[in-house]
PDB file of C-alpha atoms and ligand atoms in Angstrom:
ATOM      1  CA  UNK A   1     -10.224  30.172  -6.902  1.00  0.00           C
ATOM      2  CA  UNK A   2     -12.045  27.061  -7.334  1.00  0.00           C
ATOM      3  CA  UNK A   3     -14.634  24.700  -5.332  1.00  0.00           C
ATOM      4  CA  UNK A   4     -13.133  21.788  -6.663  1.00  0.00           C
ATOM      5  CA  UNK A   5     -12.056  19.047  -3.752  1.00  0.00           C
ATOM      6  CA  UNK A   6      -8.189  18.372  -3.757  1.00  0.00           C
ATOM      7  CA  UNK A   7      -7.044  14.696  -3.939  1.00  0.00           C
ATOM      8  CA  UNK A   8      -5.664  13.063  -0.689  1.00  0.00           C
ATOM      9  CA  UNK A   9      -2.289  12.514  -2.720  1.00  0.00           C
ATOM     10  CA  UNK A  10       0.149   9.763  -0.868  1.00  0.00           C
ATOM     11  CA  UNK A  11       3.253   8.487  -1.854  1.00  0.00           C
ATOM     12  CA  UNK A  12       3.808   4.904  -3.450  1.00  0.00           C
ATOM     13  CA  UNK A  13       6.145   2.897  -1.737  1.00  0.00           C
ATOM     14  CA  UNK A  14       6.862   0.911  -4.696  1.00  0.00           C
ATOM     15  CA  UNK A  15       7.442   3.767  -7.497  1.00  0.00           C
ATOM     16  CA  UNK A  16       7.951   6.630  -4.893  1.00  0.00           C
ATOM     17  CA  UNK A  17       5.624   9.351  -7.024  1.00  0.00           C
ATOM     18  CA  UNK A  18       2.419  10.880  -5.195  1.00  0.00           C
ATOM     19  CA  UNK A  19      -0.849   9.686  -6.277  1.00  0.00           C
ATOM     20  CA  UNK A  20      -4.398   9.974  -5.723  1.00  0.00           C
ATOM     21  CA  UNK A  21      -5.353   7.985  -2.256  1.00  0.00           C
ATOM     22  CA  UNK A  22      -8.270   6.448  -4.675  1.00  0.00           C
ATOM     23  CA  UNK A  23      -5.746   5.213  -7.203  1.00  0.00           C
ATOM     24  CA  UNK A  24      -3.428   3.735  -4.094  1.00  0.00           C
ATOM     25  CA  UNK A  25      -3.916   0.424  -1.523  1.00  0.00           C
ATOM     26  CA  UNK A  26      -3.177   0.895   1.311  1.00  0.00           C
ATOM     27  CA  UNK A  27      -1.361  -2.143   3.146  1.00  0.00           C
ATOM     28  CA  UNK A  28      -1.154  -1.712   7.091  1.00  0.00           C
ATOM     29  CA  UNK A  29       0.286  -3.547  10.059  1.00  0.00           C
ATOM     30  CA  UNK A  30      -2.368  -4.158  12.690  1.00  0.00           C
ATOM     31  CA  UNK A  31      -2.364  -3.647  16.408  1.00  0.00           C
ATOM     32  CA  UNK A  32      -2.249  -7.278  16.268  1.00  0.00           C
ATOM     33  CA  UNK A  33       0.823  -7.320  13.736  1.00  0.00           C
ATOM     34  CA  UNK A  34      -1.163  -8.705  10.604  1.00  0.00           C
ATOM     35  CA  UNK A  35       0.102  -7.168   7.583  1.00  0.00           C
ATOM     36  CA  UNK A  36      -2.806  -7.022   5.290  1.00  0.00           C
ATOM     37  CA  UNK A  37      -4.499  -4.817   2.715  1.00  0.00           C
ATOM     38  CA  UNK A  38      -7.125  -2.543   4.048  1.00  0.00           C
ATOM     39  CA  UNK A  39      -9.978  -2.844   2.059  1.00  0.00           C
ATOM     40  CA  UNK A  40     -12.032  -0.485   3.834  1.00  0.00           C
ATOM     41  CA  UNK A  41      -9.781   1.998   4.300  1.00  0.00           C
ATOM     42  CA  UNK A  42     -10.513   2.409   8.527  1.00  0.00           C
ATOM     43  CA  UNK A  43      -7.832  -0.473   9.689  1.00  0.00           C
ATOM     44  CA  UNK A  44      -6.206   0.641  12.587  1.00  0.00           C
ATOM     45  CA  UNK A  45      -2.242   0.958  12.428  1.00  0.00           C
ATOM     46  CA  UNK A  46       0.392   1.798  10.224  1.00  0.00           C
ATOM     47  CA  UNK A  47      -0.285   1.931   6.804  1.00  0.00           C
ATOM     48  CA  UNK A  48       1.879   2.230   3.164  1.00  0.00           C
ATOM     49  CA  UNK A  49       0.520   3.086   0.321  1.00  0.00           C
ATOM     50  CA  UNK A  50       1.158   1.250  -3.010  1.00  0.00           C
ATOM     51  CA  UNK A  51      -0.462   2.006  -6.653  1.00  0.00           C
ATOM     52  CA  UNK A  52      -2.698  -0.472  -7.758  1.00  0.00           C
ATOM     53  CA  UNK A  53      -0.252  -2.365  -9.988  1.00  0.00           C
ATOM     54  CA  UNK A  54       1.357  -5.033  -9.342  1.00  0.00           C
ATOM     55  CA  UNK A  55       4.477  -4.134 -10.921  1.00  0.00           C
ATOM     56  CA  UNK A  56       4.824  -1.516  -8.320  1.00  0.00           C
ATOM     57  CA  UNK A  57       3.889  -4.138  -5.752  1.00  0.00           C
ATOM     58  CA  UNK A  58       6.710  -6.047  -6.825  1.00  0.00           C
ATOM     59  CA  UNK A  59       9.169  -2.600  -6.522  1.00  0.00           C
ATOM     60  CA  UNK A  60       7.707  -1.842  -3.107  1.00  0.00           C
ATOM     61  CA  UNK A  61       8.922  -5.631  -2.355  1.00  0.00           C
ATOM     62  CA  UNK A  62      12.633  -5.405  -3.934  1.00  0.00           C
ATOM     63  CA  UNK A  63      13.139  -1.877  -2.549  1.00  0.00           C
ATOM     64  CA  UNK A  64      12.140  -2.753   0.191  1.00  0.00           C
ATOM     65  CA  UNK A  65       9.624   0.225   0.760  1.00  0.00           C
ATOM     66  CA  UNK A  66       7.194  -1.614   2.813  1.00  0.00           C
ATOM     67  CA  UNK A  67       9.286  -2.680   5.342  1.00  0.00           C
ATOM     68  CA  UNK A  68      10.526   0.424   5.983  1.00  0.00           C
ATOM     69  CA  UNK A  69       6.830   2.149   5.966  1.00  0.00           C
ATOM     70  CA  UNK A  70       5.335  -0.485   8.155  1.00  0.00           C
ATOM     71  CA  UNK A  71       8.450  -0.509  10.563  1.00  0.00           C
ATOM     72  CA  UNK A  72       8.921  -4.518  10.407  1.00  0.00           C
ATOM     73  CA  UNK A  73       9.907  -7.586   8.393  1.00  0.00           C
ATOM     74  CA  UNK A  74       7.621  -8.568   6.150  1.00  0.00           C
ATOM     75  CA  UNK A  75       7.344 -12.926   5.783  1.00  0.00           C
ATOM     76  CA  UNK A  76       7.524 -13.868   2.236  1.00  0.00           C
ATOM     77  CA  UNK A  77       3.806 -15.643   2.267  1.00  0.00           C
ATOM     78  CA  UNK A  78       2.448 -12.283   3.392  1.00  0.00           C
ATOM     79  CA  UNK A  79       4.282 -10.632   0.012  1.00  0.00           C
ATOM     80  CA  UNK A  80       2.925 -13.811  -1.604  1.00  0.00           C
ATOM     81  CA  UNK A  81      -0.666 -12.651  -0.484  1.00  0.00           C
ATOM     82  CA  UNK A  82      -0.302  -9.324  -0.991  1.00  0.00           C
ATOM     83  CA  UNK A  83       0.243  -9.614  -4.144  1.00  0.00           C
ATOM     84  CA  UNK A  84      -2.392 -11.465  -5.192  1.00  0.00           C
ATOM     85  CA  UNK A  85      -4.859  -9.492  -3.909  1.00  0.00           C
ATOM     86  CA  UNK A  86      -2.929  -6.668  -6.023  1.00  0.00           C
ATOM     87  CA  UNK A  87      -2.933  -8.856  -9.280  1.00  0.00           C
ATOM     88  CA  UNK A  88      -6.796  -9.100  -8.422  1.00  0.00           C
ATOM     89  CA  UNK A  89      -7.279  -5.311  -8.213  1.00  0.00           C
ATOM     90  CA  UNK A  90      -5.605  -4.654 -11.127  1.00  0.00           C
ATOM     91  CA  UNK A  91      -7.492  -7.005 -13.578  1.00  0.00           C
TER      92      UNK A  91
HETATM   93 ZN1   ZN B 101       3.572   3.279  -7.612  1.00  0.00          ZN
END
């Protein structure tokens, strides 16, 4: 028995292990079909999450785990911005 709050655990795309939603981006696929990350955590449509490390950024990319999660092809400048924003988080 215990009050403590359970973490919203998700599973990486890139490294396929279930982590804390906190520790995870979340990259979704708009209404509008804009693959971006969701910063705020309330963009509407279908999301994958990814760990906050580029390396498994880069994983997601080869396996290619988030086109499969987000249900399209992803454009190689998108990856390109996507993973700078991860290199940024990660610093
Ligand atoms: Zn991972």
């Amino acid at each position: 028995m215990s009050n403590q709050k359970k973490p919203v655990l998700r599973r990486c795309v890139g490294c396929g292990e279930m982590k804390d939603k906190k520790d995870l981006i979340r990259v979704v696929r708009t209404q509008e079909g804009e693959i971006l990350p969701d910063k705020t955590g309330r963009v509407n449509g279908r999301g994958a999450y990814v760990c906050k490390d580029p390396e498994c950024f880069m994983n997601a990319v080869r396996k290619k785990g988030l086109e499969r999660s987000l249900k399209c092809r992803v454009d190689a400048q998108v990856y390109e911005g996507l993973r700078s924003y991860f290199e940024g988080e990660s610093s």
